[in-house]
mmCIF file of C-alpha atoms in Angstrom:
data_model
loop_
_atom_site.group_PDB
_atom_site.id
_atom_site.type_symbol
_atom_site.label_atom_id
_atom_site.label_comp_id
_atom_site.label_asym_id
_atom_site.label_seq_id
_atom_site.Cartn_x
_atom_site.Cartn_y
_atom_site.Cartn_z
ATOM 1 C CA MET A 1 -51.540 -127.815 -76.776
ATOM 2 C CA PHE A 2 -49.761 -125.980 -79.457
ATOM 3 C CA ASN A 3 -51.831 -125.133 -82.518
ATOM 4 C CA ARG A 4 -49.964 -126.331 -85.612
ATOM 5 C CA GLU A 5 -52.370 -125.341 -87.981
ATOM 6 C CA ARG A 6 -51.890 -121.901 -86.579
ATOM 7 C CA GLN A 7 -47.995 -122.661 -86.498
ATOM 8 C CA ARG A 8 -48.083 -123.636 -90.388
ATOM 9 C CA HIS A 9 -49.908 -119.908 -91.523
ATOM 10 C CA VAL A 10 -47.912 -118.207 -89.327
ATOM 11 C CA ILE A 11 -44.757 -119.962 -91.153
ATOM 12 C CA TRP A 12 -45.923 -119.535 -94.980
ATOM 13 C CA ARG A 13 -47.389 -116.805 -94.780
ATOM 14 C CA TYR A 14 -43.952 -114.942 -93.657
ATOM 15 C CA ILE A 15 -41.428 -117.668 -95.132
ATOM 16 C CA ARG A 16 -41.215 -115.823 -98.005
ATOM 17 C CA LYS A 17 -40.581 -112.051 -96.864
ATOM 18 C CA PHE A 18 -38.447 -114.067 -93.966
ATOM 19 C CA LYS A 19 -35.271 -111.605 -93.424
ATOM 20 C CA SER A 20 -32.796 -113.084 -90.736
ATOM 21 C CA LEU A 21 -31.382 -109.789 -89.463
ATOM 22 C CA TYR A 22 -34.733 -108.502 -89.409
ATOM 23 C CA ALA A 23 -36.263 -111.116 -88.000
ATOM 24 C CA TYR A 24 -33.675 -110.931 -85.122
ATOM 25 C CA PHE A 25 -34.623 -107.556 -84.360
ATOM 26 C CA GLN A 26 -38.112 -107.877 -84.429
ATOM 27 C CA SER A 27 -37.515 -110.972 -81.710
ATOM 28 C CA LYS A 28 -35.722 -108.115 -79.213
ATOM 29 C CA LEU A 29 -38.677 -105.970 -79.707
ATOM 30 C CA ALA A 30 -40.692 -108.873 -78.861
ATOM 31 C CA ASN A 31 -38.999 -109.644 -76.088
ATOM 32 C CA ILE A 32 -39.752 -106.124 -74.354
ATOM 33 C CA LEU A 33 -43.325 -105.961 -75.555
ATOM 34 C CA HIS A 34 -43.576 -109.320 -73.601
ATOM 35 C CA ALA A 35 -42.058 -108.331 -70.699
ATOM 36 C CA LYS A 36 -44.131 -105.140 -70.415
ATOM 37 C CA GLU A 37 -47.347 -106.984 -71.168
ATOM 38 C CA LEU A 38 -46.361 -109.603 -68.123
ATOM 39 C CA ALA A 39 -45.457 -107.148 -65.940
ATOM 40 C CA ARG A 40 -48.350 -105.004 -66.538
ATOM 41 C CA ARG A 41 -50.810 -108.237 -66.022
ATOM 42 C CA LEU A 42 -49.015 -109.233 -62.714
ATOM 43 C CA LYS A 43 -49.707 -105.732 -61.507
ATOM 44 C CA GLU A 44 -53.122 -105.637 -62.430
ATOM 45 C CA ASP A 45 -53.636 -109.024 -60.841
ATOM 46 C CA GLY A 46 -51.910 -107.897 -57.031
ATOM 47 C CA VAL A 47 -49.322 -110.530 -57.969
ATOM 48 C CA GLN A 48 -45.825 -109.970 -56.400
ATOM 49 C CA ILE A 49 -43.522 -110.668 -59.413
ATOM 50 C CA THR A 50 -41.368 -108.514 -61.531
ATOM 51 C CA ALA A 51 -40.436 -108.937 -65.447
ATOM 52 C CA ASN A 52 -38.002 -106.817 -66.963
ATOM 53 C CA ALA A 53 -36.449 -106.702 -70.785
ATOM 54 C CA LEU A 54 -32.832 -106.060 -70.878
ATOM 55 C CA HIS A 55 -30.009 -105.411 -73.434
ATOM 56 C CA PRO A 56 -26.643 -107.005 -72.477
ATOM 57 C CA GLY A 57 -24.901 -105.084 -74.959
ATOM 58 C CA SER A 58 -23.089 -106.062 -77.860
ATOM 59 C CA VAL A 59 -21.457 -109.036 -76.565
ATOM 60 C CA LEU A 60 -18.726 -111.099 -78.472
ATOM 61 C CA THR A 61 -20.301 -114.384 -79.512
ATOM 62 C CA ASP A 62 -20.793 -116.604 -83.074
ATOM 63 C CA VAL A 63 -24.231 -115.037 -83.085
ATOM 64 C CA TRP A 64 -22.470 -113.495 -85.942
ATOM 65 C CA GLN A 65 -20.685 -115.981 -87.384
ATOM 66 C CA HIS A 66 -22.862 -116.519 -90.466
ATOM 67 C CA TYR A 67 -22.412 -112.856 -92.068
ATOM 68 C CA CYS A 68 -18.987 -112.455 -93.400
ATOM 69 C CA PHE A 69 -18.658 -108.993 -92.650
ATOM 70 C CA VAL A 70 -19.461 -108.445 -89.148
ATOM 71 C CA ASN A 71 -17.851 -111.949 -88.656
ATOM 72 C CA VAL A 72 -14.177 -110.276 -90.122
ATOM 73 C CA PHE A 73 -14.956 -106.967 -87.917
ATOM 74 C CA ALA A 74 -15.865 -109.372 -84.794
ATOM 75 C CA SER A 75 -13.239 -111.499 -84.680
ATOM 76 C CA THR A 76 -10.346 -108.534 -85.716
ATOM 77 C CA LEU A 77 -11.863 -105.331 -83.673
ATOM 78 C CA GLY A 78 -14.425 -107.083 -82.074
ATOM 79 C CA ARG A 79 -12.594 -107.906 -79.059
ATOM 80 C CA PHE A 80 -11.768 -104.521 -78.323
ATOM 81 C CA VAL A 81 -14.983 -103.069 -78.603
ATOM 82 C CA LEU A 82 -17.533 -105.810 -77.572
ATOM 83 C CA LYS A 83 -18.353 -107.037 -74.245
ATOM 84 C CA ASN A 84 -16.468 -110.065 -73.648
ATOM 85 C CA VAL A 85 -19.226 -112.795 -72.160
ATOM 86 C CA GLN A 86 -18.985 -112.068 -68.056
ATOM 87 C CA GLN A 87 -19.864 -108.278 -68.737
ATOM 88 C CA GLY A 88 -22.807 -108.965 -71.113
ATOM 89 C CA ALA A 89 -24.259 -111.379 -68.018
ATOM 90 C CA SER A 90 -23.641 -108.363 -65.806
ATOM 91 C CA THR A 91 -27.038 -106.786 -66.573
ATOM 92 C CA THR A 92 -28.934 -109.980 -66.011
ATOM 93 C CA CYS A 93 -27.353 -110.575 -62.890
ATOM 94 C CA TYR A 94 -27.649 -107.170 -61.621
ATOM 95 C CA MET A 95 -31.416 -107.481 -62.093
ATOM 96 C CA ALA A 96 -31.933 -110.740 -60.330
ATOM 97 C CA LEU A 97 -29.677 -110.069 -57.758
ATOM 98 C CA HIS A 98 -29.204 -106.359 -56.419
ATOM 99 C CA PRO A 99 -31.798 -104.899 -53.893
ATOM 100 C CA LYS A 100 -31.956 -101.530 -56.084
ATOM 101 C CA VAL A 101 -34.152 -103.403 -58.403
ATOM 102 C CA LYS A 102 -36.428 -105.038 -55.890
ATOM 103 C CA GLY A 103 -39.868 -104.091 -57.290
ATOM 104 C CA VAL A 104 -38.878 -102.758 -60.071
ATOM 105 C CA SER A 105 -40.944 -104.115 -62.952
ATOM 106 C CA GLY A 106 -42.325 -103.375 -67.086
ATOM 107 C CA GLU A 107 -39.067 -101.660 -67.442
ATOM 108 C CA TYR A 108 -35.899 -101.822 -69.852
ATOM 109 C CA PHE A 109 -32.564 -102.225 -68.633
ATOM 110 C CA MET A 110 -28.898 -101.965 -69.993
ATOM 111 C CA ASP A 111 -25.765 -101.682 -67.911
ATOM 112 C CA ASN A 112 -27.379 -102.164 -65.347
ATOM 113 C CA ASN A 113 -29.566 -99.076 -65.469
ATOM 114 C CA ILE A 114 -33.392 -98.256 -66.540
ATOM 115 C CA SER A 115 -32.622 -97.295 -70.410
ATOM 116 C CA LYS A 116 -35.159 -95.943 -72.833
ATOM 117 C CA ALA A 117 -36.501 -98.567 -75.504
ATOM 118 C CA ASN A 118 -37.739 -97.559 -79.181
ATOM 119 C CA SER A 119 -40.830 -96.038 -79.088
ATOM 120 C CA GLN A 120 -42.683 -99.572 -80.788
ATOM 121 C CA ALA A 121 -41.279 -100.529 -77.368
ATOM 122 C CA LYS A 122 -43.468 -98.376 -75.181
ATOM 123 C CA ASP A 123 -46.384 -99.079 -77.496
ATOM 124 C CA THR A 124 -49.321 -101.085 -74.735
ATOM 125 C CA GLU A 125 -51.556 -101.796 -77.673
ATOM 126 C CA LEU A 126 -49.077 -103.870 -79.771
ATOM 127 C CA ALA A 127 -48.025 -105.589 -76.141
ATOM 128 C CA LYS A 128 -51.317 -106.628 -75.966
ATOM 129 C CA LYS A 129 -51.945 -107.531 -79.640
ATOM 130 C CA LEU A 130 -48.539 -109.708 -79.379
ATOM 131 C CA TRP A 131 -49.732 -111.237 -75.714
ATOM 132 C CA ASP A 132 -52.892 -112.543 -77.672
ATOM 133 C CA PHE A 133 -51.445 -113.435 -80.689
ATOM 134 C CA SER A 134 -49.117 -115.323 -78.978
ATOM 135 C CA ILE A 135 -51.711 -117.052 -76.183
ATOM 136 C CA ASN A 136 -54.034 -117.977 -79.830
ATOM 137 C CA LEU A 137 -50.967 -119.857 -81.115
ATOM 138 C CA ILE A 138 -50.973 -122.146 -78.215
ATOM 139 C CA HIS A 139 -54.347 -123.049 -77.850
#
């Protein structure tokens, strides 16, 4: 059951400071932290399931359509420097299907390889706090 009162508190607390691009980057960090914490918990419990995070790369999609400058860049030069959708899906498919990744857990992938995430994404205490915060939101 989702706790609506906690949700309202979180939403109203941050609504004045909301910056969409910042929120986007924050959500990407949260994805990495959640994957790392899930991997840690699964391993601790002896569960044979892996959890990883990935960055598909800069893919030519409509995600930037509301940012005028970025949209102009993406629609003109983006075709030459950004990945198409199939290329962007490559790392996801690799992680799901390639035998080399069997048993690999708690990692961050980019371009079909384990990659280095930023320092915040390696913060195990922050990952635990985010996990606990998320659990409290739904209880």
